[in-house]
Amino acid sequence: DWRDSWEGYAGLLEMVDKIIVNVPQTTELLLQLNPNLKNIELIYYGINTEQIDALPDFKKEDFIVWCSGIRFYKGLDFLIYALANLKKKIPLVVIGVGDGKEAYIPTESGNIPVRYIDLAYQLGVPVYFLGGLEDDKKFELIKRAKLAVISDISFSIHSLFCLEAVYCGTPCIT
């Protein structure tokens, strides 16, 4: 049972200044494990809904948005290959930067790995690499896009981008 493995951690959590959870059920489960836990704060699904709500709704434009760190396991290359097979070339807007561990082009908003730029060029896919953006610009682009896609193939936690997209009113394929 998962509770057995978490009991040791629940005791250690008494020593932290603040515990941040993303859904109310997590608070309930933590308190079941250790009723002495204090200062638990809920940040619902970890997305900034107030900042998103402060932006107006925009008319949807004919592009797809992808937002994440540009790493090999994020599957951006798979998405570019898939878009190359469409009859209509739909532009892809990429928000994110590489980690600097492969050849890259430095920009004011972060490093863009060369292989993705080259792949998009070779396949004739219109891809706009915007680098890292401030959240208000990111949320505006998500609200404007007709579709969001996150193609992460890792076994780690998935990006919050899909939740941000859905909250912005943009359907997301993940």
Short mmCIF file of C-alpha atoms in Angstrom, two decimals, residues 16-102:
data_model
loop_
_atom_site.label_atom_id
_atom_site.label_comp_id
_atom_site.label_asym_id
_atom_site.label_seq_id
_atom_site.Cartn_x
_atom_site.Cartn_y
_atom_site.Cartn_z
CA VAL A 16 9.11 22.09 6.54
CA ASP A 17 7.88 25.69 6.50
CA LYS A 18 5.12 25.15 3.97
CA ILE A 19 3.55 22.26 2.09
CA ILE A 20 2.04 23.05 -1.29
CA VAL A 21 -0.51 20.66 -2.73
CA ASN A 22 -2.35 20.79 -6.05
CA VAL A 23 -5.75 19.26 -5.15
CA PRO A 24 -7.77 19.20 -1.89
CA GLN A 25 -7.62 15.39 -1.78
CA THR A 26 -3.85 15.56 -1.27
CA THR A 27 -4.35 17.69 1.85
CA GLU A 28 -6.85 15.15 3.18
CA LEU A 29 -4.49 12.23 2.52
CA LEU A 30 -1.52 13.98 4.13
CA LEU A 31 -3.56 14.81 7.23
CA GLN A 32 -4.69 11.18 7.45
CA LEU A 33 -1.03 10.16 7.48
CA ASN A 34 -0.01 12.86 9.94
CA PRO A 35 -2.66 15.05 11.64
CA ASN A 36 0.12 17.30 13.03
CA LEU A 37 0.96 18.81 9.63
CA LYS A 38 0.52 22.56 9.48
CA ASN A 39 0.68 25.29 6.87
CA ILE A 40 -0.63 23.30 3.91
CA GLU A 41 -1.44 25.58 0.98
CA LEU A 42 -3.52 24.64 -2.04
CA ILE A 43 -2.42 25.90 -5.44
CA TYR A 44 -5.04 24.27 -7.57
CA TYR A 45 -3.30 22.20 -10.23
CA GLY A 46 -0.36 24.56 -10.03
CA ILE A 47 -1.51 26.92 -12.77
CA ASN A 48 -1.92 30.65 -12.38
CA THR A 49 -5.64 31.03 -13.07
CA GLU A 50 -5.70 34.65 -11.87
CA GLN A 51 -3.11 35.65 -14.45
CA ILE A 52 -4.92 33.73 -17.18
CA ASP A 53 -8.27 35.29 -16.21
CA ALA A 54 -6.74 38.79 -16.36
CA LEU A 55 -6.18 38.36 -20.10
CA PRO A 56 -9.05 38.86 -22.54
CA ASP A 57 -10.32 36.03 -24.71
CA PHE A 58 -8.84 36.17 -28.18
CA LYS A 59 -10.08 35.04 -31.56
CA LYS A 60 -8.56 31.64 -32.35
CA GLU A 61 -5.83 31.73 -34.98
CA ASP A 62 -4.68 28.96 -37.29
CA PHE A 63 -1.66 27.62 -35.40
CA ILE A 64 -0.70 24.92 -32.93
CA VAL A 65 1.16 25.75 -29.72
CA TRP A 66 3.68 23.51 -27.93
CA CYS A 67 5.18 24.57 -24.60
CA SER A 68 7.86 22.76 -22.64
CA GLY A 69 11.59 22.46 -22.17
CA ILE A 70 13.08 21.33 -25.47
CA ARG A 71 14.59 17.97 -24.55
CA PHE A 72 14.85 14.77 -26.60
CA TYR A 73 12.24 12.97 -24.46
CA LYS A 74 9.65 15.71 -25.00
CA GLY A 75 8.97 14.34 -28.49
CA LEU A 76 9.02 17.66 -30.34
CA ASP A 77 10.65 15.89 -33.29
CA PHE A 78 7.70 13.44 -33.46
CA LEU A 79 5.30 16.37 -33.64
CA ILE A 80 7.29 18.06 -36.41
CA TYR A 81 7.32 14.78 -38.39
CA ALA A 82 3.55 14.43 -37.88
CA LEU A 83 2.90 17.99 -39.07
CA ALA A 84 5.05 17.35 -42.14
CA ASN A 85 2.56 14.65 -43.17
CA LEU A 86 -0.45 16.97 -43.17
CA LYS A 87 -1.76 18.23 -46.50
CA LYS A 88 -2.17 21.72 -45.08
CA LYS A 89 0.95 23.10 -43.42
CA ILE A 90 -0.27 24.36 -40.06
CA PRO A 91 2.22 26.59 -38.25
CA LEU A 92 3.64 25.39 -34.95
CA VAL A 93 4.61 27.87 -32.24
CA VAL A 94 7.19 26.45 -29.82
CA ILE A 95 7.54 28.05 -26.41
CA GLY A 96 10.56 26.66 -24.59
CA VAL A 97 14.31 26.39 -24.59
CA GLY A 98 16.91 23.65 -24.65
CA ASP A 99 19.18 22.72 -21.78
CA GLY A 100 22.40 23.61 -23.61
CA LYS A 101 23.57 19.99 -23.79
CA GLU A 102 23.45 19.87 -27.60
#
